[in-house]
PDB file of C-alpha atoms in Angstrom:
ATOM      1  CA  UNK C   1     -26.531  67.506   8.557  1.00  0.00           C
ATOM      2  CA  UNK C   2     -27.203  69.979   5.639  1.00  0.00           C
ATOM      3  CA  UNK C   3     -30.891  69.186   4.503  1.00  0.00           C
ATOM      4  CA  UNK C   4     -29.583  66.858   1.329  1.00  0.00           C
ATOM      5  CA  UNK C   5     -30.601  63.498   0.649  1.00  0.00           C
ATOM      6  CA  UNK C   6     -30.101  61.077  -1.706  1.00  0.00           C
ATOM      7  CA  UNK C   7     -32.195  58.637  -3.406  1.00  0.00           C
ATOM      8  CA  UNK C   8     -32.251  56.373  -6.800  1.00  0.00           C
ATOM      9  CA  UNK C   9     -32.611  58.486 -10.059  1.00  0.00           C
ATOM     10  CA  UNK C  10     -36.054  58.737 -12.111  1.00  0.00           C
ATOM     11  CA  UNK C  11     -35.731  59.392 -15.860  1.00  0.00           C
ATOM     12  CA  UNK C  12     -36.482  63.344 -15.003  1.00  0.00           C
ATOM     13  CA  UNK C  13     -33.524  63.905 -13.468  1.00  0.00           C
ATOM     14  CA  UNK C  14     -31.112  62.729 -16.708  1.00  0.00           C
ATOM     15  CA  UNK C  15     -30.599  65.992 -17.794  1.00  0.00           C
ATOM     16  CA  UNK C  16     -29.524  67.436 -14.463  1.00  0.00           C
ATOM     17  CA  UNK C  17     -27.325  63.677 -14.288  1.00  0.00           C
ATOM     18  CA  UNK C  18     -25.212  64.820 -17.213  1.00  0.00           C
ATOM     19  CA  UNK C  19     -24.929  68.424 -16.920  1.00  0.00           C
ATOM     20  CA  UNK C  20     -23.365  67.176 -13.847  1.00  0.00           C
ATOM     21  CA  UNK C  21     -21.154  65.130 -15.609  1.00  0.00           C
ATOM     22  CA  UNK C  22     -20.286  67.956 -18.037  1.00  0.00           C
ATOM     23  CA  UNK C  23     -19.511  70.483 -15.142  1.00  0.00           C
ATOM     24  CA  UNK C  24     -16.057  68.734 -15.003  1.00  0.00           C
ATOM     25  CA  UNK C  25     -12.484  69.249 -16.070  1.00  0.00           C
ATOM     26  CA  UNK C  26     -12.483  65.516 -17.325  1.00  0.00           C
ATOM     27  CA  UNK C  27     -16.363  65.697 -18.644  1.00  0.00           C
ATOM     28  CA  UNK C  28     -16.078  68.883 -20.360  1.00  0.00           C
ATOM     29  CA  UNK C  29     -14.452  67.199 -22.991  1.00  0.00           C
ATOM     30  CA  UNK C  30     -16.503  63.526 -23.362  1.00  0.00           C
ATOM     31  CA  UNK C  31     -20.045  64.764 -22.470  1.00  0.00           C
ATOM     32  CA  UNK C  32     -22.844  66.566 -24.170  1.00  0.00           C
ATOM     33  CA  UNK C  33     -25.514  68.450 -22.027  1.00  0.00           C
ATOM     34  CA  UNK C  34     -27.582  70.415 -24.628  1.00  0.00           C
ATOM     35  CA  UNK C  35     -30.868  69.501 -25.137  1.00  0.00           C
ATOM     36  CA  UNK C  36     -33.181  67.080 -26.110  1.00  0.00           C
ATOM     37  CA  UNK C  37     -30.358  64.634 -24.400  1.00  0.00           C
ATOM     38  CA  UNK C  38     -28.954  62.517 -27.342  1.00  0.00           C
ATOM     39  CA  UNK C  39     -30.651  58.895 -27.348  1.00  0.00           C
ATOM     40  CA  UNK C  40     -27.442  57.512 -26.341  1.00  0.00           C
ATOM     41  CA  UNK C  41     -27.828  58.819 -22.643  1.00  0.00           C
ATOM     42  CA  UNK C  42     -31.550  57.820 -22.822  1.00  0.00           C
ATOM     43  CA  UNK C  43     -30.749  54.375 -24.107  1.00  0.00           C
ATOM     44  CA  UNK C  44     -27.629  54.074 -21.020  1.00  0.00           C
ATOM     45  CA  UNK C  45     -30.448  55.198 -18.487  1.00  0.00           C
ATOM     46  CA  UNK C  46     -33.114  52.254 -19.532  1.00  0.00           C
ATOM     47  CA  UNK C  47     -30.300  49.804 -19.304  1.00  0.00           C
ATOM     48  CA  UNK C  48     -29.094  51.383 -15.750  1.00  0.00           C
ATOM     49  CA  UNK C  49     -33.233  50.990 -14.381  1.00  0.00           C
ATOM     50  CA  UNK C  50     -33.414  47.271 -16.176  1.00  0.00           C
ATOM     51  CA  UNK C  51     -30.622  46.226 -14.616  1.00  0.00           C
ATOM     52  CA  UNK C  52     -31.510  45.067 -10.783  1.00  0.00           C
ATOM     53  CA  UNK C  53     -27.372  45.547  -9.646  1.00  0.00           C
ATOM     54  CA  UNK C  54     -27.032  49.037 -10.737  1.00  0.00           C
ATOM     55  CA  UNK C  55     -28.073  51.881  -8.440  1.00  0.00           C
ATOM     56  CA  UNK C  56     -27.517  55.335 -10.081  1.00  0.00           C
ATOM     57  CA  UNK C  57     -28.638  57.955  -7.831  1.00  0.00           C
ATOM     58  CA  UNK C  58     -29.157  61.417  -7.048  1.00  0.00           C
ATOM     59  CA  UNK C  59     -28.049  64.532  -4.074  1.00  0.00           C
ATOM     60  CA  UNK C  60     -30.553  66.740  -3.948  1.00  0.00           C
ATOM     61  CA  UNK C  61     -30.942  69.896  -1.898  1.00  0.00           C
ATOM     62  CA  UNK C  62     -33.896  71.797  -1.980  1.00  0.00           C
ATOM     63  CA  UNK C  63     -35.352  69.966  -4.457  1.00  0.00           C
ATOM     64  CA  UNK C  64     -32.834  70.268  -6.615  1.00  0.00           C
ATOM     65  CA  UNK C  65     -30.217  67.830  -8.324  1.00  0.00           C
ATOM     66  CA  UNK C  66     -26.758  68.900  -6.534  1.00  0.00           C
ATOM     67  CA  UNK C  67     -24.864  65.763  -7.528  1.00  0.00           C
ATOM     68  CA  UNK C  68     -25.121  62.339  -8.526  1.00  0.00           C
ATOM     69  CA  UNK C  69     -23.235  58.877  -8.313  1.00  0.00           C
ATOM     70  CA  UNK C  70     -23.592  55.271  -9.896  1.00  0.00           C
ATOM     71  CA  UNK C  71     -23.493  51.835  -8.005  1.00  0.00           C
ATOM     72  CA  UNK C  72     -22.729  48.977  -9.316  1.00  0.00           C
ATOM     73  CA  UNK C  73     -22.930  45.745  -7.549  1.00  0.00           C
ATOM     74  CA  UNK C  74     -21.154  42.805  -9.198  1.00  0.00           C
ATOM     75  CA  UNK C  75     -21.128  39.001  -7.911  1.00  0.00           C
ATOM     76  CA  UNK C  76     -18.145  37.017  -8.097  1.00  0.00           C
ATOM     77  CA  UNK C  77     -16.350  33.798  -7.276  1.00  0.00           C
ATOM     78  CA  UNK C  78     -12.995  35.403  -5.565  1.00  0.00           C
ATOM     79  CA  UNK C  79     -12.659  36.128  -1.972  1.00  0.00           C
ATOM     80  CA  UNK C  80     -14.992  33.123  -1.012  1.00  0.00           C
ATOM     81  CA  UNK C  81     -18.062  34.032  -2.912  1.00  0.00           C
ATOM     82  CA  UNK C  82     -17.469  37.839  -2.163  1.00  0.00           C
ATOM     83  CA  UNK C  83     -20.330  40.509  -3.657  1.00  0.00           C
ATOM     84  CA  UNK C  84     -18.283  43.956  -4.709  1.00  0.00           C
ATOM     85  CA  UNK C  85     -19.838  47.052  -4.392  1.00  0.00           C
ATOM     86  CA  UNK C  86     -18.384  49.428  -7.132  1.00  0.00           C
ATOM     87  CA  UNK C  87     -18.847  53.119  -7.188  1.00  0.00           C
ATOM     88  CA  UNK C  88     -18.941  55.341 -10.134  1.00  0.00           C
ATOM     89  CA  UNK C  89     -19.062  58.831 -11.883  1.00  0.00           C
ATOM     90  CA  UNK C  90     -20.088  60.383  -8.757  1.00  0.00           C
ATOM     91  CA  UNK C  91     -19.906  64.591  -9.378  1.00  0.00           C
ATOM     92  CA  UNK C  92     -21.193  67.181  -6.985  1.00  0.00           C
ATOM     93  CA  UNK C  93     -22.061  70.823  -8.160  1.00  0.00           C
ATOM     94  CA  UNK C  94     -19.319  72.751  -8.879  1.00  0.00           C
ATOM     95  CA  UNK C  95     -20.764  75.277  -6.333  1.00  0.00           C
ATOM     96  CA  UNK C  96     -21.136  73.019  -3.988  1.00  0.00           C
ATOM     97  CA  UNK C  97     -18.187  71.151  -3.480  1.00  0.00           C
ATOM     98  CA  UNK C  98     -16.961  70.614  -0.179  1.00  0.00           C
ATOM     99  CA  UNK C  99     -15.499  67.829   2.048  1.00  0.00           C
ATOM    100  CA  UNK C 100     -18.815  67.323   4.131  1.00  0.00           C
ATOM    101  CA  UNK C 101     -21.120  66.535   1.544  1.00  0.00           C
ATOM    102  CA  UNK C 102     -18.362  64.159  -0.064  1.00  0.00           C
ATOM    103  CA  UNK C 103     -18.751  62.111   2.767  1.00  0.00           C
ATOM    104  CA  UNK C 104     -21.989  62.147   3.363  1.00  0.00           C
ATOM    105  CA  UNK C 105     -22.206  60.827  -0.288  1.00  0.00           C
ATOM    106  CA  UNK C 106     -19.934  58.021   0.509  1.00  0.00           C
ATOM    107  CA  UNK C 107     -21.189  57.539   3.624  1.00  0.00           C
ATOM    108  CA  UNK C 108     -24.784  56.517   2.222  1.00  0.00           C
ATOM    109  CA  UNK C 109     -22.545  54.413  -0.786  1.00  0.00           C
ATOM    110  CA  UNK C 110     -20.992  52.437   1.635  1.00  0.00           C
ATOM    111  CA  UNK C 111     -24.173  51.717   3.367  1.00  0.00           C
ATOM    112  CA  UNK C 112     -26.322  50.578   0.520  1.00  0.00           C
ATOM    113  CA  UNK C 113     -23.158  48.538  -0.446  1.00  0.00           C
ATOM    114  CA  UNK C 114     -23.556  46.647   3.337  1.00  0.00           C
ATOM    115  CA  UNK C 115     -27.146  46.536   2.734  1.00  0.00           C
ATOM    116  CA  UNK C 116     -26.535  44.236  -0.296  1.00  0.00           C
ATOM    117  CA  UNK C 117     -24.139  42.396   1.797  1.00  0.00           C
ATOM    118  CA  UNK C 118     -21.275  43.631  -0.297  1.00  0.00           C
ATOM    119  CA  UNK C 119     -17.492  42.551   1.260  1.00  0.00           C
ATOM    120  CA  UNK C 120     -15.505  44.987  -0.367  1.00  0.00           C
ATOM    121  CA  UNK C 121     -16.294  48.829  -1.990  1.00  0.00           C
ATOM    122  CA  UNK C 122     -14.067  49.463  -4.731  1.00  0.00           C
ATOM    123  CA  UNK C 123     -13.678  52.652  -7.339  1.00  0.00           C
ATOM    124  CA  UNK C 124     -11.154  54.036  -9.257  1.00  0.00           C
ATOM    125  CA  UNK C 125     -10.365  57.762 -10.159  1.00  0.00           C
ATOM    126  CA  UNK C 126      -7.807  59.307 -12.769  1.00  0.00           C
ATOM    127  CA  UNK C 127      -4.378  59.823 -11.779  1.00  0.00           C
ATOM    128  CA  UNK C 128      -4.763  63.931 -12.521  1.00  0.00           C
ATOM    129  CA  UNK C 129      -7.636  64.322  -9.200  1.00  0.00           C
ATOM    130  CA  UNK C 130      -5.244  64.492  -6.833  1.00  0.00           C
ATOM    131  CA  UNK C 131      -8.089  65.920  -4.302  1.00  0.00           C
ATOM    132  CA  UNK C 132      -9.784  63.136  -4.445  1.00  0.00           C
ATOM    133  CA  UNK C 133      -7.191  60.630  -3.625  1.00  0.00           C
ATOM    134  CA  UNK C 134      -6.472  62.420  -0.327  1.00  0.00           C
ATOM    135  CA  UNK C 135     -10.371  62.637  -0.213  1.00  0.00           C
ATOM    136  CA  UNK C 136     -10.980  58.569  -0.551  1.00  0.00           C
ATOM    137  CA  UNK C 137      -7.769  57.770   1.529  1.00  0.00           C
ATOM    138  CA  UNK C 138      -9.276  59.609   4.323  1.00  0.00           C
ATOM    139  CA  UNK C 139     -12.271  57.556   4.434  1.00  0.00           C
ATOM    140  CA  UNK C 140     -10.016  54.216   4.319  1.00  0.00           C
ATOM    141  CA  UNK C 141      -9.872  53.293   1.148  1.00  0.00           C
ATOM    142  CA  UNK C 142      -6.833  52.073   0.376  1.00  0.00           C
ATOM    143  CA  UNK C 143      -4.583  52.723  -3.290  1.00  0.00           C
ATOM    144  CA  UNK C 144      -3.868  49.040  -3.640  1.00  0.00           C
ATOM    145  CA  UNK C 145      -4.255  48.595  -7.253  1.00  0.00           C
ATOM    146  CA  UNK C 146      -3.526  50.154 -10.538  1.00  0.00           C
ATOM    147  CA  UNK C 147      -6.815  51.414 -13.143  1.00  0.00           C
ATOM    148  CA  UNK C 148      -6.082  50.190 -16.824  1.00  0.00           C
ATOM    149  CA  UNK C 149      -8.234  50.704 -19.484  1.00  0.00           C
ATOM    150  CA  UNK C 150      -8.696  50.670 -23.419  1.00  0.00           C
ATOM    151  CA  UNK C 151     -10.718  52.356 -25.646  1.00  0.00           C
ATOM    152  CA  UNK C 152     -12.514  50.551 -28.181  1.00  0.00           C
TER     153      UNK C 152
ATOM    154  CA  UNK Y   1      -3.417  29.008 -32.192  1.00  0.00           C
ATOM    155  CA  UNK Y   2      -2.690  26.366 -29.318  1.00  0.00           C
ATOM    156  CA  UNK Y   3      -5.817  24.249 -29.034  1.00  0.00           C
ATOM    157  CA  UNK Y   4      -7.584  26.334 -26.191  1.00  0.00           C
ATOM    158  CA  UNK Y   5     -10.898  27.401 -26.759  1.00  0.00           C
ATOM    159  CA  UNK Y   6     -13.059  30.077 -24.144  1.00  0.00           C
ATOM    160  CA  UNK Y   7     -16.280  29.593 -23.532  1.00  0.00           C
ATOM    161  CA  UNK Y   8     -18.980  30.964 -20.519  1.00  0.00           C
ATOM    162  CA  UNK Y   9     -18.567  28.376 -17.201  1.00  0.00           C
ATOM    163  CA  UNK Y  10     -21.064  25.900 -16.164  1.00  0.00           C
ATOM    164  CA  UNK Y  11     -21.560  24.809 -12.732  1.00  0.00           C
ATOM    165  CA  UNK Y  12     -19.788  21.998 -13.126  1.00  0.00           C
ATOM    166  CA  UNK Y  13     -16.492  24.251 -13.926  1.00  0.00           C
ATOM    167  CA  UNK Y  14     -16.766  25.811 -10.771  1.00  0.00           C
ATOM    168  CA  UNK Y  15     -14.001  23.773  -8.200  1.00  0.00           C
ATOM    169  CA  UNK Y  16     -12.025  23.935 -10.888  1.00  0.00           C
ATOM    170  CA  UNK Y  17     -12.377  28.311 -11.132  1.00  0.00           C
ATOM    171  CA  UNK Y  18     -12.049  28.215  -7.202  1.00  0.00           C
ATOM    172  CA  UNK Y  19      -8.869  26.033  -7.504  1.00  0.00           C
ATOM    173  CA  UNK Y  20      -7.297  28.279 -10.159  1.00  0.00           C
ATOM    174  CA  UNK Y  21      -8.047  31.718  -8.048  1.00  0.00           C
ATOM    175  CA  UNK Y  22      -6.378  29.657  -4.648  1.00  0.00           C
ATOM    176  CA  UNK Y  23      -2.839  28.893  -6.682  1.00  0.00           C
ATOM    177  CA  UNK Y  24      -1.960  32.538  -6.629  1.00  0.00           C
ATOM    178  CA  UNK Y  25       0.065  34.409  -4.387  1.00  0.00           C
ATOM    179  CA  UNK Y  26      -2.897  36.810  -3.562  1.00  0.00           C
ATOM    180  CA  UNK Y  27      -5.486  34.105  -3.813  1.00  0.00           C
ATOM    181  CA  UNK Y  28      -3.946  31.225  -0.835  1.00  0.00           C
ATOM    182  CA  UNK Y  29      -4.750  33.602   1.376  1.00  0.00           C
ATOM    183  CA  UNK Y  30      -7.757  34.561   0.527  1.00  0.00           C
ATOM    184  CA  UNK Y  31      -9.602  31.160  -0.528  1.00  0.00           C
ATOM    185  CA  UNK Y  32     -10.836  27.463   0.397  1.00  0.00           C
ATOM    186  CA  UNK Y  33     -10.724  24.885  -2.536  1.00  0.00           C
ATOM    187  CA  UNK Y  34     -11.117  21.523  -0.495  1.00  0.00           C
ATOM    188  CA  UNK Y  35     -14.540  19.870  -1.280  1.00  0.00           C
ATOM    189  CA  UNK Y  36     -17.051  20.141  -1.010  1.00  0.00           C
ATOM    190  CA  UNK Y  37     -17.059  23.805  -1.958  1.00  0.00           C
ATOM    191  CA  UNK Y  38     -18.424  26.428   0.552  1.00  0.00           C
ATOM    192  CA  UNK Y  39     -21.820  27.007   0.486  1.00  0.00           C
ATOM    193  CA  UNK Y  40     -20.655  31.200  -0.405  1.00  0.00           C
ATOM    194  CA  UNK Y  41     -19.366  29.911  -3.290  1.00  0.00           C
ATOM    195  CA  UNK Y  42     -22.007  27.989  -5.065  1.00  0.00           C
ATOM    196  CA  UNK Y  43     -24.049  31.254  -4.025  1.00  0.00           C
ATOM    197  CA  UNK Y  44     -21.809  33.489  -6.155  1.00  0.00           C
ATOM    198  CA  UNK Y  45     -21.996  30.936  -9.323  1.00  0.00           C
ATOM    199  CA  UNK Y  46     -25.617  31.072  -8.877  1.00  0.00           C
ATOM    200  CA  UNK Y  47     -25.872  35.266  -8.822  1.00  0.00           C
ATOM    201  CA  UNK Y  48     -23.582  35.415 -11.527  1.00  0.00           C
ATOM    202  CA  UNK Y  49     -25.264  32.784 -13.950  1.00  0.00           C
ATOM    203  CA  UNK Y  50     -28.850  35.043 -12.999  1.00  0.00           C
ATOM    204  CA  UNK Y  51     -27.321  38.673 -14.024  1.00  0.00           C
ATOM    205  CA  UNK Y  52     -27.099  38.639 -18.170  1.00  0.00           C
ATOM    206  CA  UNK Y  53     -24.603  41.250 -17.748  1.00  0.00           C
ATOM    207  CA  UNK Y  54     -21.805  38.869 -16.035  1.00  0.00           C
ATOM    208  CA  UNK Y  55     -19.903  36.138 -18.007  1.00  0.00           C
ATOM    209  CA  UNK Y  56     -18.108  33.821 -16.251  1.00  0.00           C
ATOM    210  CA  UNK Y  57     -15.645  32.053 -18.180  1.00  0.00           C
ATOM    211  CA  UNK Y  58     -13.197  29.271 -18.346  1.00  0.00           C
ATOM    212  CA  UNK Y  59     -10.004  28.622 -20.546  1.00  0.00           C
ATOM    213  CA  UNK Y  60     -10.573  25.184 -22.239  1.00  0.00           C
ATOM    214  CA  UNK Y  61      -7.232  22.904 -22.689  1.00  0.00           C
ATOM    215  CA  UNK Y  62      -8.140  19.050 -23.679  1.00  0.00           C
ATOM    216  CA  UNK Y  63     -11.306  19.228 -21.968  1.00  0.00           C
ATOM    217  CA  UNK Y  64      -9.329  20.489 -18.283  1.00  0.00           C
ATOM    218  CA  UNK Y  65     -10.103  24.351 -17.382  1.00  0.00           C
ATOM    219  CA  UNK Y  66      -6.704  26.274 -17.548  1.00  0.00           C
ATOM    220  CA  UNK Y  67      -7.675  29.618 -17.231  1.00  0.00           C
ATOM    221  CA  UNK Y  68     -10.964  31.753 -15.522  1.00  0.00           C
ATOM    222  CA  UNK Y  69     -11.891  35.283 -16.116  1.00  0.00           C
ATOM    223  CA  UNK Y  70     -14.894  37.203 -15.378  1.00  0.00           C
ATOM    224  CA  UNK Y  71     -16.683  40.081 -17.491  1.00  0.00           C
ATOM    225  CA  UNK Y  72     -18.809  42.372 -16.201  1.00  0.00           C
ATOM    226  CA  UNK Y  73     -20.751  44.723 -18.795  1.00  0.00           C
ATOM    227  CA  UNK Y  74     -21.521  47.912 -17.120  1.00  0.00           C
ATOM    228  CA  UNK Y  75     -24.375  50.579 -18.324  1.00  0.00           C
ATOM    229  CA  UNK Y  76     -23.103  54.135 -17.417  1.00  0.00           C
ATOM    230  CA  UNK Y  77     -24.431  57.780 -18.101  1.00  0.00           C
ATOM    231  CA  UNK Y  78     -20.693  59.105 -18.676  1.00  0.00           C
ATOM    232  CA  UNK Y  79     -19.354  59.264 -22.173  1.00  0.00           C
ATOM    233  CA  UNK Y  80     -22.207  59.691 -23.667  1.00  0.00           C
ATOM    234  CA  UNK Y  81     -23.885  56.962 -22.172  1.00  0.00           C
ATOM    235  CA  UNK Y  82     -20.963  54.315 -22.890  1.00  0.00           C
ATOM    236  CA  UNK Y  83     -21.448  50.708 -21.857  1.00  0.00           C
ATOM    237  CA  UNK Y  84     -17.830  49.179 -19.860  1.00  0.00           C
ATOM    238  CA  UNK Y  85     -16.534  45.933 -20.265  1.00  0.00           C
ATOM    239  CA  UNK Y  86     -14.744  45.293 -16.685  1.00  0.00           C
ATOM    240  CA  UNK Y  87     -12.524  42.396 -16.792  1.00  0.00           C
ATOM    241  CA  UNK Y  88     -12.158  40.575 -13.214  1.00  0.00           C
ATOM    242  CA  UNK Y  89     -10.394  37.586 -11.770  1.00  0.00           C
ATOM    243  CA  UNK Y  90      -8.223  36.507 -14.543  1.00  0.00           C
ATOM    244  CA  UNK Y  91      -5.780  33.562 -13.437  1.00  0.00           C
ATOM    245  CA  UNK Y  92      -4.028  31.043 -15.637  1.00  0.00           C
ATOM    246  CA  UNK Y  93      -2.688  27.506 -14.448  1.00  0.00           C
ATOM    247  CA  UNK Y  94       0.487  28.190 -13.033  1.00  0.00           C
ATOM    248  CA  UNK Y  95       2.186  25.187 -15.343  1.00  0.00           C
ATOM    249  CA  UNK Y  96       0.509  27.358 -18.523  1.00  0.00           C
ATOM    250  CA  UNK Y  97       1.868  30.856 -17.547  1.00  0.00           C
ATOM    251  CA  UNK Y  98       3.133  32.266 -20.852  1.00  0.00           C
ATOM    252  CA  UNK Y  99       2.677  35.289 -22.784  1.00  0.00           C
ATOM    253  CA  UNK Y 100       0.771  33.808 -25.774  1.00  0.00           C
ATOM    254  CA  UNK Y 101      -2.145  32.419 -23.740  1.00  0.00           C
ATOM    255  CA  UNK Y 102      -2.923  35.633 -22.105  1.00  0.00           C
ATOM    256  CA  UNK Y 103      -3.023  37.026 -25.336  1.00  0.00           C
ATOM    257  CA  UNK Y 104      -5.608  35.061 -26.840  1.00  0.00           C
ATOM    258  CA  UNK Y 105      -7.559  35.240 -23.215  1.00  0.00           C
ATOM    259  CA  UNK Y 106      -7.490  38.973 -23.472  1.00  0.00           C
ATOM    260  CA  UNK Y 107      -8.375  39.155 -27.650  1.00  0.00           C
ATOM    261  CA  UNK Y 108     -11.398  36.674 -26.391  1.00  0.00           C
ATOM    262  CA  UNK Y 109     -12.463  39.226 -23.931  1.00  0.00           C
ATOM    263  CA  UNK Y 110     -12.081  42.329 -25.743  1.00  0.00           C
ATOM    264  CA  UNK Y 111     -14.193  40.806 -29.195  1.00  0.00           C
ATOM    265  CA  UNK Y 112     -16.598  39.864 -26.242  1.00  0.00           C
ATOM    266  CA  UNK Y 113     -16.583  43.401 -25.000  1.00  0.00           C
ATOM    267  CA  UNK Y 114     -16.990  44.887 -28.444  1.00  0.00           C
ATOM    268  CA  UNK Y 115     -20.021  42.718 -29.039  1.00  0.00           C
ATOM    269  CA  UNK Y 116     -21.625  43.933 -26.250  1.00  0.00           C
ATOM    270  CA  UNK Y 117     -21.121  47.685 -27.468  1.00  0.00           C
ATOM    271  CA  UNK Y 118     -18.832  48.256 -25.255  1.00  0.00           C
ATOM    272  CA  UNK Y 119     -16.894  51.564 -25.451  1.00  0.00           C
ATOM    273  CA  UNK Y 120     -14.605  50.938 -23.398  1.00  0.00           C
ATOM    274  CA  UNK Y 121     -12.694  47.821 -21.481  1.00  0.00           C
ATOM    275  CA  UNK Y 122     -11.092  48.355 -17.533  1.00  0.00           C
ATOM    276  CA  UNK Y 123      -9.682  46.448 -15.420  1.00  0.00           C
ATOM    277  CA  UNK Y 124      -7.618  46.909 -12.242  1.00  0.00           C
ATOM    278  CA  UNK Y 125      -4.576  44.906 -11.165  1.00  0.00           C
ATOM    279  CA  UNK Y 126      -2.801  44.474  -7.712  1.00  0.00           C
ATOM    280  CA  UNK Y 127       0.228  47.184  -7.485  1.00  0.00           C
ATOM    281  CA  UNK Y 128       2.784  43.678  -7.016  1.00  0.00           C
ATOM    282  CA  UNK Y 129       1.939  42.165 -10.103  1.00  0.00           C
ATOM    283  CA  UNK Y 130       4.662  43.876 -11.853  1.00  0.00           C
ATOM    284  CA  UNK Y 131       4.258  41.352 -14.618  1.00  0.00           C
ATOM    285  CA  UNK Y 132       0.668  41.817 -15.225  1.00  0.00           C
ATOM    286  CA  UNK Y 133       1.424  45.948 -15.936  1.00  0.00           C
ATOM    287  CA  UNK Y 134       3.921  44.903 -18.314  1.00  0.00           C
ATOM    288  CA  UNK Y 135       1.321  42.948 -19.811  1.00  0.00           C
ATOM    289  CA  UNK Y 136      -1.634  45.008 -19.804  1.00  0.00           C
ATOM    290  CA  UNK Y 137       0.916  47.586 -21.567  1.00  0.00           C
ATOM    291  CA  UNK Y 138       1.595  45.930 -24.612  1.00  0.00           C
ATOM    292  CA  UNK Y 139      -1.530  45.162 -25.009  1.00  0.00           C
ATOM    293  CA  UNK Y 140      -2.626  48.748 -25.036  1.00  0.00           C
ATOM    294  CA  UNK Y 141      -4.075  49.818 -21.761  1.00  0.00           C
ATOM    295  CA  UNK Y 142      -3.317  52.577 -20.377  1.00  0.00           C
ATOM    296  CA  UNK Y 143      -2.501  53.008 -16.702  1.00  0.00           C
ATOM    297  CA  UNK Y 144      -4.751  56.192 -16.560  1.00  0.00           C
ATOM    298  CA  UNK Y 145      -6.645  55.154 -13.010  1.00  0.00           C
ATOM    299  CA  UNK Y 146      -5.886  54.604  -9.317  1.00  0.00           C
ATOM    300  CA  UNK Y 147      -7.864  51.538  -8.198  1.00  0.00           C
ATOM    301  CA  UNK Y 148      -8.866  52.199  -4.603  1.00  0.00           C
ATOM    302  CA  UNK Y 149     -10.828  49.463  -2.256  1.00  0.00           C
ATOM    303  CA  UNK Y 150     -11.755  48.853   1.008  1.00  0.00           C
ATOM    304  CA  UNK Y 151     -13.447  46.189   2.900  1.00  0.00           C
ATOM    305  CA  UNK Y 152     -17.088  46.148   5.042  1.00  0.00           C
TER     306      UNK Y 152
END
């Protein structure tokens, strides 16, 4: 172990939450990390903490924010009844970014996903982060489906 | 406009969704329409009817449900705090398979989407539904995203 943990996200760690999602190839381009935050991200965070089946959460090292990742768990009639445990925007400091604390990250996902008796983790990534395919079939996930969406 | 109209599922709907999601290739193997309904089931119905940000719905032909689909409206820090519209667990009655009805399923879902403030709408689909790509295509979705899952 490397003295992180990782725990739910308080409304003081926002900034750190989206200059984390800045720090990105992807990011760079959608996000906006100067400060005061714009009310938009403020407004997204109140909705995240109202909302009893989202868990967006924080790595922190040394009391510091060092990445972050969203879960999301959704109910739903398929697969007998089957909860889903979705995983989202998760981002670790550019500096450091390395396979163990990737899957220590999913490692705790995946549990709190079994904690809320979830049958089945799913995410998707972008086609162009070709590290972290080989990262997420590694830990068993498996490619099985295609990521479509539309912006409105 | 073919006489269907959409609206959010009541518990009385619900053989009828299960029955839809077992006449699928994917689905027979996966779930258990006889009556009375397993108990996992009714459980789901229940957790989705309590979260306000999941709307179950059902495809209304002369009073018989046709067609299911689920939304999910998702709160998320990225994009500048954008809210997602995830659309899950779409089937249509085998005998009503044609390209029109999807249409106005998917229109229904995006205006839902887009009254929600949602920025953006996702979805993943099996890699074997070949059809379903072509589909989600022409409607405008792009195939940006590798959908990943794997079960607890």
């Amino acid at each position: 172990m490397n003295g992180i943990h990782i725990r739910r996200a308080t409304f003081e760690d926002l900034p750190a939450i989206v200059a984390l999602l800045a720090d990105d190839p992807l990011g760079a381009q959608r996000e906006d990390a100067s400060l005061p935050l714009a009310q938009s991200y403020i407004a997204a965070f109140r909705a995240i903490e109202a909302d009893p089946n989202q868990l967006l959460a924080v790595v922190i090292e040394q009391d510091c924010v060092i990445g972050t990742l969203q879960l999301t768990f959704i109910p739903g009639i398929a697969r007998k009844g089957a909860w889903r445990g979705q995983i989202e925007a998760v981002r670790v400091a550019s500096d450091r970014r390395d396979r163990g604390l990737g899957r220590q990250i999913f490692a705790w996902a995946i549990a709190e996903c079994e904690k809320r008796g979830c049958r089945l983790v799913q995410l998707t990534t972008d086609r162009s982060r070709t590290d972290a395919h080989r990262f997420y079939d590694q830990l068993g996930f498996e490619p099985s489906h295609i990521g479509y969406k539309r912006a409105l």
